[in-house]
Short mmCIF file of C-alpha atoms in Angstrom, two decimals:
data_model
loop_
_atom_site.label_atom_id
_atom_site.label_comp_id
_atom_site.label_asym_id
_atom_site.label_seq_id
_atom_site.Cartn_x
_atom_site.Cartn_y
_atom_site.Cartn_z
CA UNK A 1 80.14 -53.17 -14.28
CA UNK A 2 76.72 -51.39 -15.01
CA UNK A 3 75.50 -52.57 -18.05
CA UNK A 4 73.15 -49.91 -19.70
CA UNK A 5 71.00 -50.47 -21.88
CA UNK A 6 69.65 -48.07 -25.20
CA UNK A 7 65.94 -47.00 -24.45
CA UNK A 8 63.97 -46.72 -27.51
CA UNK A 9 61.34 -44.05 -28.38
CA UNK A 10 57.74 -44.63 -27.89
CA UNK A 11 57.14 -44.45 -31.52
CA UNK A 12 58.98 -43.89 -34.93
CA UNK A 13 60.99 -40.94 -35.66
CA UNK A 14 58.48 -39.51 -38.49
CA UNK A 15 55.05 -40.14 -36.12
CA UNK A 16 56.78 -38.18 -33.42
CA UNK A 17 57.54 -35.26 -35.61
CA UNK A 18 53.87 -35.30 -37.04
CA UNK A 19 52.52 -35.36 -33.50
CA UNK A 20 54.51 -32.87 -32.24
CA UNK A 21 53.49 -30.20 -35.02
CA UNK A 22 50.82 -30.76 -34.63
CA UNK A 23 50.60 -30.50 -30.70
CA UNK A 24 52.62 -27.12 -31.17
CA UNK A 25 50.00 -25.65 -33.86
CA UNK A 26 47.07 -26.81 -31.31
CA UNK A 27 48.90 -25.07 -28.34
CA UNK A 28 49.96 -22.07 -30.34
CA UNK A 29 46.33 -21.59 -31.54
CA UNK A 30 44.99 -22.10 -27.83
CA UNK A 31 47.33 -19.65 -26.34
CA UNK A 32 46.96 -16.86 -29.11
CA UNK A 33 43.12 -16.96 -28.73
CA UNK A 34 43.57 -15.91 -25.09
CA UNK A 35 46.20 -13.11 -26.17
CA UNK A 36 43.91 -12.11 -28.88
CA UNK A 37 40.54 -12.16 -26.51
CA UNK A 38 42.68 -10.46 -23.38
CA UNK A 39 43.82 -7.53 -25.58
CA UNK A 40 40.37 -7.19 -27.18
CA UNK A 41 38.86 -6.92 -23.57
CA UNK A 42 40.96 -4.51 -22.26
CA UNK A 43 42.92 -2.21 -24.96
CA UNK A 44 40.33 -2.85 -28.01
CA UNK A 45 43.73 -2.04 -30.22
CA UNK A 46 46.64 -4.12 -31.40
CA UNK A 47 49.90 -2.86 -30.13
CA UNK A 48 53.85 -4.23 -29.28
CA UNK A 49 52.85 -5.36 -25.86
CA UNK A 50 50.17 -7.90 -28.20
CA UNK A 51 53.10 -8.35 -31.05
CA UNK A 52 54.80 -9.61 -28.17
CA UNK A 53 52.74 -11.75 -26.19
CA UNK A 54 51.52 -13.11 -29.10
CA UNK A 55 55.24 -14.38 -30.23
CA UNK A 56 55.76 -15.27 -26.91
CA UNK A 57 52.54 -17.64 -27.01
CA UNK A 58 53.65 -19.04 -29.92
CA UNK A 59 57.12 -19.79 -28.46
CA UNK A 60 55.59 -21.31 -25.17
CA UNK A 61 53.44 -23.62 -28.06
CA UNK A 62 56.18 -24.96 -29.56
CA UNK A 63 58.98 -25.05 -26.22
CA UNK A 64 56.40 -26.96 -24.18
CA UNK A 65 55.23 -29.61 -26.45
CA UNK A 66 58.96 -30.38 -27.22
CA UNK A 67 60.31 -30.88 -24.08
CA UNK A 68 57.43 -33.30 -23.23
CA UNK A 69 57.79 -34.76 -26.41
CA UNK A 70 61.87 -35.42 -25.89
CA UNK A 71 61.64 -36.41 -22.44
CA UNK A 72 58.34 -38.71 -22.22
CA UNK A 73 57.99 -39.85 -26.29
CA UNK A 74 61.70 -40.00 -27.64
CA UNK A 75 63.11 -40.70 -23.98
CA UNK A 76 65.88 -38.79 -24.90
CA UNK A 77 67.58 -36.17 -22.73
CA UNK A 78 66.70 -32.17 -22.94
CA UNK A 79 70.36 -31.06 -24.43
CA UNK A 80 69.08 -32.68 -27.55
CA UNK A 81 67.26 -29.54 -28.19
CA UNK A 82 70.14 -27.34 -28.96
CA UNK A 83 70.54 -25.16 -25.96
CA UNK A 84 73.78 -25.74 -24.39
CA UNK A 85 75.79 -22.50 -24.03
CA UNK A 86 79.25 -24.25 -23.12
CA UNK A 87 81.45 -23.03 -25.49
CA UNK A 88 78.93 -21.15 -27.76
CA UNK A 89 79.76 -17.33 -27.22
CA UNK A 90 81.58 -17.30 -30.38
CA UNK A 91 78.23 -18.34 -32.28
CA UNK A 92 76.34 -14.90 -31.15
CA UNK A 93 79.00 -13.23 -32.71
CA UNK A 94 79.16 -15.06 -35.66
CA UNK A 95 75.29 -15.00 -36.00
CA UNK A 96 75.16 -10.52 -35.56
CA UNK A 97 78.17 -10.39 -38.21
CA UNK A 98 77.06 -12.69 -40.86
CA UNK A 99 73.34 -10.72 -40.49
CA UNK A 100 75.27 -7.92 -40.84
CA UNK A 101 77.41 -8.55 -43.62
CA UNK A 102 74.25 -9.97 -45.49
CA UNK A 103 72.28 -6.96 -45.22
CA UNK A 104 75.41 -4.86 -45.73
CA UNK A 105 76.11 -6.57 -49.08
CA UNK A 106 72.22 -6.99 -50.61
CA UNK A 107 71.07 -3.47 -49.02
CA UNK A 108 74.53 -1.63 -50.92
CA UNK A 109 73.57 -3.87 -53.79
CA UNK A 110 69.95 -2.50 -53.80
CA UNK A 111 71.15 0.89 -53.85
CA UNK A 112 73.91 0.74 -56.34
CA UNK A 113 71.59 -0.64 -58.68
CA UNK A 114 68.92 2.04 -57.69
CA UNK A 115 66.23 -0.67 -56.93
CA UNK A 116 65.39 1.03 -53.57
CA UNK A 117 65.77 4.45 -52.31
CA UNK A 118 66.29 6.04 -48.67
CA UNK A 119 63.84 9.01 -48.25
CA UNK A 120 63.54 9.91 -44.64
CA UNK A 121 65.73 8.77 -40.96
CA UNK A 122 64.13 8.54 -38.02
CA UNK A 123 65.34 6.95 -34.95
CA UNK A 124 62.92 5.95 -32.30
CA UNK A 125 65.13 4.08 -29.42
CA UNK A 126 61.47 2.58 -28.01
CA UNK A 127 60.65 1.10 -31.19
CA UNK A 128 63.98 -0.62 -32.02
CA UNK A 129 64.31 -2.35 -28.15
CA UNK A 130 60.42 -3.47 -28.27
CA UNK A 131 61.09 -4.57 -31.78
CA UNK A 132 64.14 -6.51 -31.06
CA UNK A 133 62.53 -8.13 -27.97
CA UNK A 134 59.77 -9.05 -30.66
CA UNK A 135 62.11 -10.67 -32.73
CA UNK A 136 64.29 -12.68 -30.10
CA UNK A 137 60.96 -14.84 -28.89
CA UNK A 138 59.82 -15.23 -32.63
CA UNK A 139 63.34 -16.46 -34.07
CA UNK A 140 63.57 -18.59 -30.51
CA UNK A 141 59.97 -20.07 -31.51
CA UNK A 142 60.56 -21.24 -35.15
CA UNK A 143 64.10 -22.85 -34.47
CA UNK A 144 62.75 -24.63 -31.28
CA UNK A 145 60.15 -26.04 -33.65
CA UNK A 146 61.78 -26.44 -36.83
CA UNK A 147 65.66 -26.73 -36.20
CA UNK A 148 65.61 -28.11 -32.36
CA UNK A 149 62.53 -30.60 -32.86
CA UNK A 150 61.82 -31.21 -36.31
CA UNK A 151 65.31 -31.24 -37.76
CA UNK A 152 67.57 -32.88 -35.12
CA UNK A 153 64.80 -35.90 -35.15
CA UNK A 154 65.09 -35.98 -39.08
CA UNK A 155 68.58 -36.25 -39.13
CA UNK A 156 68.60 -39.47 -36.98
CA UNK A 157 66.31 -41.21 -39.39
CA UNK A 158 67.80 -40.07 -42.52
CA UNK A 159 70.62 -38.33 -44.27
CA UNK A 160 71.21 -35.21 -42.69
CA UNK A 161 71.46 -33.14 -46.22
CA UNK A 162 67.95 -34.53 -46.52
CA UNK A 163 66.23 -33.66 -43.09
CA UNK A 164 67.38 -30.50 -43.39
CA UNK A 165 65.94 -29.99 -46.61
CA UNK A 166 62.63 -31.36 -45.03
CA UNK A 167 62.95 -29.05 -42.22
CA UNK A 168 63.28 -26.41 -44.56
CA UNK A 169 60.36 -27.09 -46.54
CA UNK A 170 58.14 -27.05 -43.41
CA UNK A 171 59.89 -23.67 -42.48
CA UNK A 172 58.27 -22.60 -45.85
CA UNK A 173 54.53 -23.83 -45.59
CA UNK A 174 54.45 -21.95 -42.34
CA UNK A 175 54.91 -18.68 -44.10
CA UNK A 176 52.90 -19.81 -46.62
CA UNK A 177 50.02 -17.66 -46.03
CA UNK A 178 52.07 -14.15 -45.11
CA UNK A 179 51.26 -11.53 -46.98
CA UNK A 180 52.54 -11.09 -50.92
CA UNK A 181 53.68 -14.13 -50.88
CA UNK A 182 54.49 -16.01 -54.23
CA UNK A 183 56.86 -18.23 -55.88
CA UNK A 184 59.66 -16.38 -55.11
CA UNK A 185 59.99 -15.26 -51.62
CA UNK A 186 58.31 -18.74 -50.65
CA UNK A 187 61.24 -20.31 -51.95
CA UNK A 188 63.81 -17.59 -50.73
CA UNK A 189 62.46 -18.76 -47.20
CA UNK A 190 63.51 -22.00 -48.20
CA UNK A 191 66.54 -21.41 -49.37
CA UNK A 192 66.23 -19.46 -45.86
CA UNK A 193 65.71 -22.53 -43.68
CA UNK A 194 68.71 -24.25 -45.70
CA UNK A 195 70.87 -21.30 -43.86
CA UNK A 196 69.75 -21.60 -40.62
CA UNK A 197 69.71 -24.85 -40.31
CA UNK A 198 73.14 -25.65 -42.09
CA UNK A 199 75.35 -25.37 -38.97
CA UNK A 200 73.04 -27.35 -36.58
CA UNK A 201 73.88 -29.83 -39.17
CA UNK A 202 77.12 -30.27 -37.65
CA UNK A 203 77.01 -28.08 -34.06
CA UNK A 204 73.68 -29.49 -32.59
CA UNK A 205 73.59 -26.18 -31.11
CA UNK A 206 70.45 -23.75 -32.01
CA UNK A 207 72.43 -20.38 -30.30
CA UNK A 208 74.16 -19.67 -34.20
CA UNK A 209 70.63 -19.68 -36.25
CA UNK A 210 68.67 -18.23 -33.23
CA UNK A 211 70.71 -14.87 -33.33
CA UNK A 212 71.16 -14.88 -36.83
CA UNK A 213 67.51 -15.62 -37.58
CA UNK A 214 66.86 -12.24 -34.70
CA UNK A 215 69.28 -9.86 -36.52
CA UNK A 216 68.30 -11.08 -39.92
CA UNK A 217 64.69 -10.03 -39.14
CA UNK A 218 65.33 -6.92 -37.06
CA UNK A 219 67.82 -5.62 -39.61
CA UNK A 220 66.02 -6.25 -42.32
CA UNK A 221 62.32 -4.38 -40.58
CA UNK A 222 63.13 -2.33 -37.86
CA UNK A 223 66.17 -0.79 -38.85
CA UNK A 224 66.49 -0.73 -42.84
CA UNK A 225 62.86 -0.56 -43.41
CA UNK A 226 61.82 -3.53 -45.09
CA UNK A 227 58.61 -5.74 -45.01
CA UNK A 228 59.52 -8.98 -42.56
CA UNK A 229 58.93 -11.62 -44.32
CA UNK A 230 55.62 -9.46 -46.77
CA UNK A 231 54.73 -8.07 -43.23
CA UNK A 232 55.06 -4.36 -42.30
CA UNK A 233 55.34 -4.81 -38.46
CA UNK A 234 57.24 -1.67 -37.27
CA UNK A 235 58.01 2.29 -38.20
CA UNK A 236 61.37 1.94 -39.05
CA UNK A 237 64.92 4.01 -38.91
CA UNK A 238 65.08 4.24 -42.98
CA UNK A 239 62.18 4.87 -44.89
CA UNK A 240 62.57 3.14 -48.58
CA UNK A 241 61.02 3.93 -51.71
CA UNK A 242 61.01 1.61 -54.73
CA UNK A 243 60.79 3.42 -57.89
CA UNK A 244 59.37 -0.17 -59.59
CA UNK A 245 58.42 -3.36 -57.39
CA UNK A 246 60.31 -6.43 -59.26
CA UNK A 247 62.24 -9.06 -58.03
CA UNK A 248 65.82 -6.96 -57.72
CA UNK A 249 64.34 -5.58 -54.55
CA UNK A 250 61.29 -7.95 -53.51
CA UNK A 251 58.72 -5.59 -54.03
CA UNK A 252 55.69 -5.61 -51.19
CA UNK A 253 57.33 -8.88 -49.79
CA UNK A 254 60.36 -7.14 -48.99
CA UNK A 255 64.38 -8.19 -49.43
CA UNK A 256 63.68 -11.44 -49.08
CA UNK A 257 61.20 -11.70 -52.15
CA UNK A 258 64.47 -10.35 -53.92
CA UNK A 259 66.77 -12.51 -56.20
CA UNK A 260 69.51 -10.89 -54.69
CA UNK A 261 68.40 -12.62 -51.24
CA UNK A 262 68.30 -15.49 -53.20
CA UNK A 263 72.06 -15.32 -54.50
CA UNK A 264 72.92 -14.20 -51.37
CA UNK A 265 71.18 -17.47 -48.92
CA UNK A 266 72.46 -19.93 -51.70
CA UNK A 267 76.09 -17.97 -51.38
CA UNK A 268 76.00 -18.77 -47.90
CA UNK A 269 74.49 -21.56 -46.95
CA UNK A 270 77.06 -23.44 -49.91
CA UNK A 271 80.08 -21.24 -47.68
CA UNK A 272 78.74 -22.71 -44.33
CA UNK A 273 78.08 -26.40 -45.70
CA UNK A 274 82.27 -26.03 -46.94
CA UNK A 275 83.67 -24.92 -43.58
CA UNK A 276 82.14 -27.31 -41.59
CA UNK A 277 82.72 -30.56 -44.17
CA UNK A 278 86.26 -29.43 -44.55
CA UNK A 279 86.88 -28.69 -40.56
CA UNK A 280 85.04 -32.46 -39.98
CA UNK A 281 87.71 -33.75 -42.85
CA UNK A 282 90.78 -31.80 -40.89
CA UNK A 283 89.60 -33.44 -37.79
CA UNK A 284 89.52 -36.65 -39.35
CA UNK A 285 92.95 -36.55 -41.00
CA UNK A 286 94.08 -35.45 -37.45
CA UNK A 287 92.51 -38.88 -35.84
CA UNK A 288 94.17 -41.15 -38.10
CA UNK A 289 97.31 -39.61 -38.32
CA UNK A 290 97.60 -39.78 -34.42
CA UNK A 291 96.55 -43.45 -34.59
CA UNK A 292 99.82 -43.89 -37.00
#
């Protein structure tokens, strides 16, 4: 019989995580000072093709590192970074209805309560698919880094509840410097990380918080006409007005500087935390009764 034997990592758990951020902030910054110097060279403006590349440099920082990192530090094999599709069609849908009914809920919220009016529609098909394909490579970027990396190497060094909190945390200081930020929508993104991350708690799988994470942020910018994250990125379908910036509707941060984003991510993440520990403790009670 083969006997096989358990390799171990390089290095501990935590020192791997360190060294990978920081290898993915190094390679980011590398590959966005080429974008950055191209675009000056030869367009002299800043436009979606350099929204894009730019998110897509950012991605490549944080993709490459941790595949070289999982294969040649923790010596442990690729699927560990979330990406199997086997079985995972259902979480796309999930993720574009639960954006969807989030938006739905806070946005009709916001506008029963008057905190934000809709003053023009415009639709502009060219800015909504360049958008989108800005959003896919961002979302794909931070949950490589903080949910595929940072978080599923957390979780095998400590209690999962705490690694994602962790995670979630370093989610937060890397929006830290967005515009209007503050106390509020710094924690909102938090509470935001909490959400995204609560289902790779159990599912290992990063295709449920990657397309929730894209439709939260295309929703929320491109379409409804928020700021993404304090960021005004793209025209947008609905043009809002707020007749006083507070935090019922975020003010210049946008929805997610809102308390009722914060109601809303604690609502959730509590209802995703509850299906999954009560479909782990059906599963159980299944095992041991077949064992009887």
């Amino acid at each position: 019989m083969e006997n096989k034997t358990l390799v171990r990592p390089m290095f501990p758990v935590w020192a791997n995580v360190l060294l990978y951020t920081l290898a993915s902030i190094l390679l980011m910054s590398v590959f966005l000072v080429f974008v950055s110097l191209a675009f000056r060279t030869f367009t002299g403006q800043f436009d979606m093709l350099q929204q894009f590349l730019s998110s897509f440099a950012m991605f490549l920082g944080a993709f490459i590192p941790a595949v070289l990192f999982i294969l040649y530090l923790d010596r442990r094999p690729l699927s560990d970074l979330g990406f199997g599709l086997r079985g995972r069609g259902r979480d796309f849908l999930l993720g574009v209805n639960l954006a969807l009914l989030l938006y739905l809920v806070g946005f009709g919220i916001s506008l029963l309560l008057g905190v934000v009016e809709v003053t023009n529609i415009h639709f502009d098909g060219g800015i909504l698919l360049g958008s989108f394909c800005v959003f896919i490579v961002a979302a794909l970027m931070e949950e490589v880094m903080i949910r595929g990396y940072i978080l599923s190497h957390l979780m095998s060094c400590m209690n999962k509840f705490m690694a994602l909190c962790v995670s979630s945390f370093v989610f937060a200081l890397m929006h830290l410097f967005n515009p209007n930020i503050s106390f509020l929508p710094i924690f909102n993104i938090f509470l935001a990380g909490l959400m995204l991350g609560a289902a790779f708690l159990y599912t290992r799988n990063l295709w449920f918080p990657i397309t929730l994470h894209i439709f939260w942020n295309w929703l929320q910018g491109p379409v409804l006409g928020y700021e993404v994250s304090g960021a005004k990125l793209f025209p947008s379908i609905l043009t809002l007005r707020l007749p006083e910036k507070n935090i019922i509707n975020g003010g210049d941060f946008g929805f997610e500087g809102s308390i009722i984003c914060t109601v809303l991510l604690i609502a959730t993440t509590g209802a995703i935390i509850y299906w999954f520990e009560k479909r782990s403790a059906q599963e159980s009670e299944c095992v041991e009764n077949s064992k009887v």
